[in-house]
Tab-separated table of C-alpha atoms in Angstrom:
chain	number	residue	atom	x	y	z
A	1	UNK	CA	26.937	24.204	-22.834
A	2	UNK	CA	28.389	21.053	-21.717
A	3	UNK	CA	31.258	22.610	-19.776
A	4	UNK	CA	28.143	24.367	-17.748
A	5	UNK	CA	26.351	21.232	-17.166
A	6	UNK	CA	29.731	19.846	-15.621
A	7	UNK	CA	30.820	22.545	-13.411
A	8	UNK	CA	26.502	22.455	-12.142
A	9	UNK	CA	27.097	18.681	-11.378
A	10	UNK	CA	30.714	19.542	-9.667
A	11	UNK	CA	28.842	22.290	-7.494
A	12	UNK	CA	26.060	20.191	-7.045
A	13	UNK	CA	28.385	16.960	-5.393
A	14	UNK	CA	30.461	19.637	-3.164
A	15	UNK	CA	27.618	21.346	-2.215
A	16	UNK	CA	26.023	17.942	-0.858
A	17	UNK	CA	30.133	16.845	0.634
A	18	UNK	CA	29.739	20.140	2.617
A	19	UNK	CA	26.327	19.533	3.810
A	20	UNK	CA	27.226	15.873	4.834
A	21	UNK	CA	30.369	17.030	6.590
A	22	UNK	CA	27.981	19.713	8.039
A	23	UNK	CA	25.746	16.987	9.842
A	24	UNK	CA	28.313	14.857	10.815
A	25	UNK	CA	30.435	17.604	12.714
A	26	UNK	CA	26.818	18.810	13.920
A	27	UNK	CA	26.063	15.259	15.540
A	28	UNK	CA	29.350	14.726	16.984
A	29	UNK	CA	28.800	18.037	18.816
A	30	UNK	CA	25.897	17.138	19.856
A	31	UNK	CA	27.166	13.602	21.478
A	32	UNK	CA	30.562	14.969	22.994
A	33	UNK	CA	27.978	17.395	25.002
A	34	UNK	CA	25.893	14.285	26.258
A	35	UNK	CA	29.288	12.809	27.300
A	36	UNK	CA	30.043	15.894	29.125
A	37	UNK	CA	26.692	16.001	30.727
A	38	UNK	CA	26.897	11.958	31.902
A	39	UNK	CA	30.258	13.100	33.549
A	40	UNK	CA	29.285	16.047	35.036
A	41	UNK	CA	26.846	13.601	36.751
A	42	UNK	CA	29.264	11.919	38.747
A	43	UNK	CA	28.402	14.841	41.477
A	44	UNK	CA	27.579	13.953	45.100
A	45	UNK	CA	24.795	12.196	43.552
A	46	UNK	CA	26.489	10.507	41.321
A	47	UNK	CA	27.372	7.120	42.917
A	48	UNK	CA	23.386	7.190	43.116
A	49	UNK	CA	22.668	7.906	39.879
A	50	UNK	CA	25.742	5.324	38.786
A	51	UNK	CA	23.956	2.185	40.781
A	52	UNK	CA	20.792	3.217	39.456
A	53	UNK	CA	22.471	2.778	35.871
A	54	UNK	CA	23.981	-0.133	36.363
A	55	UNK	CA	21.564	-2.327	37.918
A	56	UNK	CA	19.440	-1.407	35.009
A	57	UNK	CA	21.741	-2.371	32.669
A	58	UNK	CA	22.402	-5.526	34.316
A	59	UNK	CA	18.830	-6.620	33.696
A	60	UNK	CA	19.429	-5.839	30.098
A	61	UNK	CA	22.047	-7.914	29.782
A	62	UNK	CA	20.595	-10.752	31.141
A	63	UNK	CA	17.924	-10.998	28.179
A	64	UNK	CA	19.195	-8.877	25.702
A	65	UNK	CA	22.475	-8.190	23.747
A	66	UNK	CA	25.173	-5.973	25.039
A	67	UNK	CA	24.353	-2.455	23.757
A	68	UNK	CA	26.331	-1.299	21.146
A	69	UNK	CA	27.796	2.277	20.639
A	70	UNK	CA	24.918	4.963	18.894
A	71	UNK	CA	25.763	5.325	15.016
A	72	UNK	CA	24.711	7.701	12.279
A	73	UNK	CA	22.005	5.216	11.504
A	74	UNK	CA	20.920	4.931	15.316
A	75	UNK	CA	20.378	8.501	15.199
A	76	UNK	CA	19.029	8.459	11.476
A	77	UNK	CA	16.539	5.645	12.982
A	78	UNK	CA	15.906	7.769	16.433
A	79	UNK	CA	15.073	10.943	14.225
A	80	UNK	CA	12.765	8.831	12.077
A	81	UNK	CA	10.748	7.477	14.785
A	82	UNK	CA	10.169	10.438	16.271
A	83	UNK	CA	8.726	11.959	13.599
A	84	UNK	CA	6.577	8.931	12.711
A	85	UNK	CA	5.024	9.460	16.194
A	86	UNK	CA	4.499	13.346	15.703
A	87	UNK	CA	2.698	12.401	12.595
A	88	UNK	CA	0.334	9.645	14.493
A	89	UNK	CA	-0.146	12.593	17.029
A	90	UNK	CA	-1.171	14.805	14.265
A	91	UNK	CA	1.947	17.563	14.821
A	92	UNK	CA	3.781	18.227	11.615
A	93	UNK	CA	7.072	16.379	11.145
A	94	UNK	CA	8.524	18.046	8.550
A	95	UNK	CA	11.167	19.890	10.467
A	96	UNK	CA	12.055	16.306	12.174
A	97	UNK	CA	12.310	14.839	9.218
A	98	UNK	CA	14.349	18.316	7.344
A	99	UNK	CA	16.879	17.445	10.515
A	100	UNK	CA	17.409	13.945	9.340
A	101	UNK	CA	18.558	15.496	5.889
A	102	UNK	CA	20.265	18.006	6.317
A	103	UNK	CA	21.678	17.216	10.010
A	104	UNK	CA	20.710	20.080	12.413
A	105	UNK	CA	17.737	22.462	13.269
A	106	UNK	CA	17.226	26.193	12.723
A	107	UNK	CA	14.771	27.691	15.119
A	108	UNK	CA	14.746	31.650	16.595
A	109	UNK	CA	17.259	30.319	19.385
A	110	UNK	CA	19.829	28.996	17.332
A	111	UNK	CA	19.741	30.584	14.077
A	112	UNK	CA	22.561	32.837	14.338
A	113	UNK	CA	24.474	30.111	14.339
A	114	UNK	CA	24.107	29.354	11.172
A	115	UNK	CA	24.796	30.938	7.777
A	116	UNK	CA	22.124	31.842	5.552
A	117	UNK	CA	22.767	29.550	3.095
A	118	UNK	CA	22.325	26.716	5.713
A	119	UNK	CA	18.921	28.407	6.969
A	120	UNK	CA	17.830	28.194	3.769
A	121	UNK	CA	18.662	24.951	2.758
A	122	UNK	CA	17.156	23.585	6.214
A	123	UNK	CA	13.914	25.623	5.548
A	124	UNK	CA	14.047	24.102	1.637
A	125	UNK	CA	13.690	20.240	3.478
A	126	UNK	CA	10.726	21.467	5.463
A	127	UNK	CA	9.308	22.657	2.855
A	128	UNK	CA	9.645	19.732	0.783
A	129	UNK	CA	8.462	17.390	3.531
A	130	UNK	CA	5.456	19.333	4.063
A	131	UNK	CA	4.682	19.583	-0.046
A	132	UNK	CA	5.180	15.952	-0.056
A	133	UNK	CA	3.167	14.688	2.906
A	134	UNK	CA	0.505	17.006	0.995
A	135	UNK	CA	0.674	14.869	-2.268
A	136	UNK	CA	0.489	11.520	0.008
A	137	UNK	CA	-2.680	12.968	1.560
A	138	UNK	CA	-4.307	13.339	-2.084
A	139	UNK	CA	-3.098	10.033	-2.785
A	140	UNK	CA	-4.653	8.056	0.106
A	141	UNK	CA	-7.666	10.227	-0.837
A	142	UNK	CA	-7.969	8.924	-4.220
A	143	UNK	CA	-7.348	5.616	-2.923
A	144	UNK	CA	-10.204	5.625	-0.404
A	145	UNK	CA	-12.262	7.310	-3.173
A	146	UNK	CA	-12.013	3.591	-5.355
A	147	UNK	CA	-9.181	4.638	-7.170
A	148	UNK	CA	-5.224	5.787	-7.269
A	149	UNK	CA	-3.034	8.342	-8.831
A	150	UNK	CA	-3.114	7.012	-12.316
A	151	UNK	CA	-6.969	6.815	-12.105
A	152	UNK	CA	-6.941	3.069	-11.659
A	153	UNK	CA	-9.796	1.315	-9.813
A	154	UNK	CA	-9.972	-1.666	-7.878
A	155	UNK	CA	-13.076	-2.969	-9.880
A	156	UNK	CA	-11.404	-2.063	-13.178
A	157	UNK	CA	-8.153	-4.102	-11.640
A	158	UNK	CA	-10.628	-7.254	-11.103
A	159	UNK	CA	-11.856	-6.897	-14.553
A	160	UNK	CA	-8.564	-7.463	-15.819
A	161	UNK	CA	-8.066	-10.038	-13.772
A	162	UNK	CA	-10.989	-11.849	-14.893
A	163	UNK	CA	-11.122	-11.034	-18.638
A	164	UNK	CA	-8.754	-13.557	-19.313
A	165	UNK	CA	-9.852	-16.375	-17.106
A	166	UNK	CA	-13.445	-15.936	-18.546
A	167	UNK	CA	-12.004	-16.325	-22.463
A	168	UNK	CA	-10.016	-19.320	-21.307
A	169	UNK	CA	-12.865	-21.028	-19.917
A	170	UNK	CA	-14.754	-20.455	-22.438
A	171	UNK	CA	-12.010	-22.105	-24.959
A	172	UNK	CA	-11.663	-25.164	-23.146
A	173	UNK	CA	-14.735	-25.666	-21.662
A	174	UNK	CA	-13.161	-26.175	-17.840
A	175	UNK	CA	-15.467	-25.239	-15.172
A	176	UNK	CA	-12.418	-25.541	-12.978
A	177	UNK	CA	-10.497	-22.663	-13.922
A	178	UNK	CA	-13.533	-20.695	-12.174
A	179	UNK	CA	-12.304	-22.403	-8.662
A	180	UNK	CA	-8.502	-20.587	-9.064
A	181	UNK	CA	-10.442	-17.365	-7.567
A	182	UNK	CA	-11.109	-19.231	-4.838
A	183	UNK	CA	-7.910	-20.231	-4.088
A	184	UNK	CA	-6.704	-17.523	-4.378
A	185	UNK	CA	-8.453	-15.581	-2.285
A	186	UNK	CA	-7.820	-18.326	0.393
A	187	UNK	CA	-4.371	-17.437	-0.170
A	188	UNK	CA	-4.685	-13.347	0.261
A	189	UNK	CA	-6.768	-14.869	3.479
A	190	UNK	CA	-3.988	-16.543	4.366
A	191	UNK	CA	-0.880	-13.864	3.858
A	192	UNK	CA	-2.919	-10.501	4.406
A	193	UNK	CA	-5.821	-11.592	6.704
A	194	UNK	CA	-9.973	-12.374	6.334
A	195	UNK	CA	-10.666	-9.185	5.848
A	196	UNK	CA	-8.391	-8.383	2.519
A	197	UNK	CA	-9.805	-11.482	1.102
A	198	UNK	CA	-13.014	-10.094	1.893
A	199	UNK	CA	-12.130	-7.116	0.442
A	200	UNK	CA	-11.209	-8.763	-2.952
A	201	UNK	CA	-13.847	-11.489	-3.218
A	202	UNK	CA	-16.463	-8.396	-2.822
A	203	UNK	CA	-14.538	-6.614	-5.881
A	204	UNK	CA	-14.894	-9.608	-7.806
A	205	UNK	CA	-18.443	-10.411	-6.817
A	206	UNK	CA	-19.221	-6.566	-7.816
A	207	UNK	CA	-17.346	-7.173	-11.514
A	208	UNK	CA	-19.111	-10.121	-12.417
A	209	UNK	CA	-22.584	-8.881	-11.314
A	210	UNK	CA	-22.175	-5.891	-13.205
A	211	UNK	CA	-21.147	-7.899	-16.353
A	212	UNK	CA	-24.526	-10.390	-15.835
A	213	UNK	CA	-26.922	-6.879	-14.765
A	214	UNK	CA	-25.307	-4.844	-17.756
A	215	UNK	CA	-26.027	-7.562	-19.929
A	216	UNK	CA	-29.472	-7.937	-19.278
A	217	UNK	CA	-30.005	-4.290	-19.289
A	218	UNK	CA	-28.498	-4.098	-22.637
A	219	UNK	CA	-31.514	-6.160	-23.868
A	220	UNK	CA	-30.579	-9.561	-23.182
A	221	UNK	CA	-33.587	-11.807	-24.118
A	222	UNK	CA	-34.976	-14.385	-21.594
A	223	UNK	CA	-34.425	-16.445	-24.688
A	224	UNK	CA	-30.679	-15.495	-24.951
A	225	UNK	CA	-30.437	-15.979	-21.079
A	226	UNK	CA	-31.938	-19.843	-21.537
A	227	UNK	CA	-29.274	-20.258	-24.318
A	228	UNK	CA	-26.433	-19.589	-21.665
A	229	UNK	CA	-27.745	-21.465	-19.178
A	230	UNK	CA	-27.641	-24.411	-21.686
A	231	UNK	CA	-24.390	-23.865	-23.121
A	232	UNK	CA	-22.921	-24.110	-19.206
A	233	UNK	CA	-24.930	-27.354	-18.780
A	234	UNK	CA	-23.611	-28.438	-22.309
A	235	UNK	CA	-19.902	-27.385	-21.745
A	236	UNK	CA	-19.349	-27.618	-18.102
A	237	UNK	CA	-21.880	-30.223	-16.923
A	238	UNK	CA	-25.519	-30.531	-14.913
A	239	UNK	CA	-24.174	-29.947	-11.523
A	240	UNK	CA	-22.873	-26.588	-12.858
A	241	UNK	CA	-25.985	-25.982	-14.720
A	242	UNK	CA	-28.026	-26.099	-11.598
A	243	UNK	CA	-25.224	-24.128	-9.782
A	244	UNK	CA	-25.931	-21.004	-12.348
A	245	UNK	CA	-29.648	-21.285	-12.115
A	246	UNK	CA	-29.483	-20.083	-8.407
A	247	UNK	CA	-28.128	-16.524	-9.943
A	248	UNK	CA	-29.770	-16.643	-13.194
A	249	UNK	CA	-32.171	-14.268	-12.465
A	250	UNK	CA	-29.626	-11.764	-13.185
A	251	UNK	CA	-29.708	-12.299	-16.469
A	252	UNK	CA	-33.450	-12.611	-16.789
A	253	UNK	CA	-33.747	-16.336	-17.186
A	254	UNK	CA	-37.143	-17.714	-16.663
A	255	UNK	CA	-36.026	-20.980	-14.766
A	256	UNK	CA	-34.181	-19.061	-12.113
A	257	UNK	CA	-34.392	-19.304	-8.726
A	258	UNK	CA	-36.277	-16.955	-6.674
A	259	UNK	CA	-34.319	-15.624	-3.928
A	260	UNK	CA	-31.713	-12.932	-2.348
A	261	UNK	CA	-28.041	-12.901	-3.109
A	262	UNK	CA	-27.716	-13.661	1.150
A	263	UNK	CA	-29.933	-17.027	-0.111
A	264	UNK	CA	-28.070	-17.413	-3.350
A	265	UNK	CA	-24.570	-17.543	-1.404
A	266	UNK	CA	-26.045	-19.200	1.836
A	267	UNK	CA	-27.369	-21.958	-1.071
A	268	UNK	CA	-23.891	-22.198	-2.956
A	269	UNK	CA	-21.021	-21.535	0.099
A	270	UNK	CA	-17.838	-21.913	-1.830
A	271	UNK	CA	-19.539	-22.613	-5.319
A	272	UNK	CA	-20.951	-18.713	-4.756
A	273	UNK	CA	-18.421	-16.904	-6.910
A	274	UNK	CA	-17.236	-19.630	-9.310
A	275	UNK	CA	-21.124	-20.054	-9.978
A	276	UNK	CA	-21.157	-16.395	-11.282
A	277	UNK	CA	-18.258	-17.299	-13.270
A	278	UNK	CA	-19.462	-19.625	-15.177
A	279	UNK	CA	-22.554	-18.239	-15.750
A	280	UNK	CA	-21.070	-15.083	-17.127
A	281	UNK	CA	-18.855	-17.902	-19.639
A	282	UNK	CA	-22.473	-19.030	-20.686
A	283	UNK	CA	-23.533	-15.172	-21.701
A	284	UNK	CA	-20.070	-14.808	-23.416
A	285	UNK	CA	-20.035	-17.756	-24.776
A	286	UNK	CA	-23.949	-17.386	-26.246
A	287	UNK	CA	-24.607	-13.808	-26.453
A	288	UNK	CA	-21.080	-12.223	-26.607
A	289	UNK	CA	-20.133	-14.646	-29.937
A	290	UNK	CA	-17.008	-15.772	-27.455
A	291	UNK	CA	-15.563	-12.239	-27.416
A	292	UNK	CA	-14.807	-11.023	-23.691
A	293	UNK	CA	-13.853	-7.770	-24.510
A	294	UNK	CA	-17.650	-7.495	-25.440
A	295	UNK	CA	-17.941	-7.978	-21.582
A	296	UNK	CA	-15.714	-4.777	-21.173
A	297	UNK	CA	-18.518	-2.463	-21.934
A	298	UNK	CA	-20.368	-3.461	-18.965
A	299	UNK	CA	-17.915	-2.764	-16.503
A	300	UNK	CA	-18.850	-1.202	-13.139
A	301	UNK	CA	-18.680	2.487	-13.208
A	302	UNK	CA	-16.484	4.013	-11.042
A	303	UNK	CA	-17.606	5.275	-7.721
A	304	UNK	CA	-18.455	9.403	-7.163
């Protein structure tokens, strides 16, 4: 068994020597004829053609670097872009990109000049391309759906995210902690742009007022809500305490404000989301015994 598995991997490294050599000696055939062709040129419209040339490439040199011989990679890099645009046209690349790998392309013209084993391998990358651009499709799909390829969801991310932070607040009674969310979505504003902070700051916004509406749906008292509310004011301070109150009616508390969320975050600004924070500390804290994976059974369902 072991002498099979070695004499596989020894056919498997000469078969991918010969296909390397194959592209290479199929390039370099391909860039001795555009040599030819540029000489040919030198016809009795040549000296046209050659000013033409020149005086172009004497405005590239006088803002750019000296152009450098084409190398595999140029043409790697040539073949690549190409097929990048095919695929923003909507025209399959596959066979662009099967070129790239295996170094030349079979169509009805050319195929006789090429042994079946090399047709087949050639029509084996397109293939693969095309099965694989396939499984990126389904995975952008599932992405735009709320989730990816292991099942994950953003929400679910944010919630993991925030488990911790809530059960550390909680501990040490620092209403501060609540403001590193904020920061750091200043930071994703800053890196990634407005709108993927938006992005995450809604996610976060949708976990915590899941966790608050779950909560009271799961038959938190008005009584239990009051006892949160006082525990924040207790543990965090009064300016917090009225903070909360502006979203409290999420959780059913009789003191709370009447209003929208567009009120509640036009009232609070940059307090908006650390606010919700610390209010869902207080239910935690009160109702949840201090336990935040108690929280984890209100999590947002996933979309669909």
């Amino acid at each position: 068994m072991p002498k099979k598995k070695n004499a596989r991997k020894k056919a498997a490294a000469w078969d991918e020597a010969r296909w390397a050599e194959r592209r290479r000696l199929v390039r370099q055939e391909a860039w001795r004829k555009v040599r030819e062709a540029r000489c040919r040129s030198a016809g009795e419209d040549g000296h046209e053609i050659s000013r033409g040339l020149e005086s172009r490439l004497a405005a590239f040199r006088e803002n750019f670097e000296e152009p450098a011989r084409m190398t595999e990679q140029d043409f790697d890099d040539m073949l690549l872009g190409l097929a990048g645009r095919l695929a923003d046209a909507g025209e399959d690349p596959a066979y662009i990109l099967a070129c790239r790998e295996v170094g030349y392309m079979v169509t009805d013209a050319n195929q006789h000049m090429f042994s079946a084993e090399e047709v087949d391998a050639y029509l084996e990358s397109v293939a693969r391309h095309q099965e694989q651009a396939v499984d990126e499709d389904e995975a952008a799909d599932e992405h735009d759906a709320g989730g990816d390829a292991t099942g994950r969801t953003p929400q679910a991310d944010a919630a993991d995210l925030l488990e911790p932070l809530v059960g550390a607040m909680v501990e040490r009674k620092d209403p501060r902690m609540a403001l590193r969310v904020h920061v750091g979505l200043e930071r994703i504003s800053d890196l990634e742009g407005p709108e993927a902070a938006g992005y995450f700051g809604a996610t976060f916004v949708t976990v915590v007022f899941g966790w608050l509406v779950g909560a009271r749906e799961a038959g938190l008292a008005p009584r239990e809500a009051g006892r949160a509310v006082e525990w924040i004011r207790d543990a965090f301070g009064a300016d917090a305490e009225r903070a909360v109150l502006v979203l409290a009616g999420l959780i059913g508390h009789p003191d709370a404000r009447d209003g929208t969320v567009d009120d509640a975050m036009d009232e609070l600004g940059d307090a908006f989301l650390p606010a919700a924070i610390w209010l869902v500390a207080g239910v935690v804290a009160t109702a949840g015994g201090g336990d935040t994976a108690w929280l984890r059974k209100f999590d947002p369902a996933p979309a669909g």
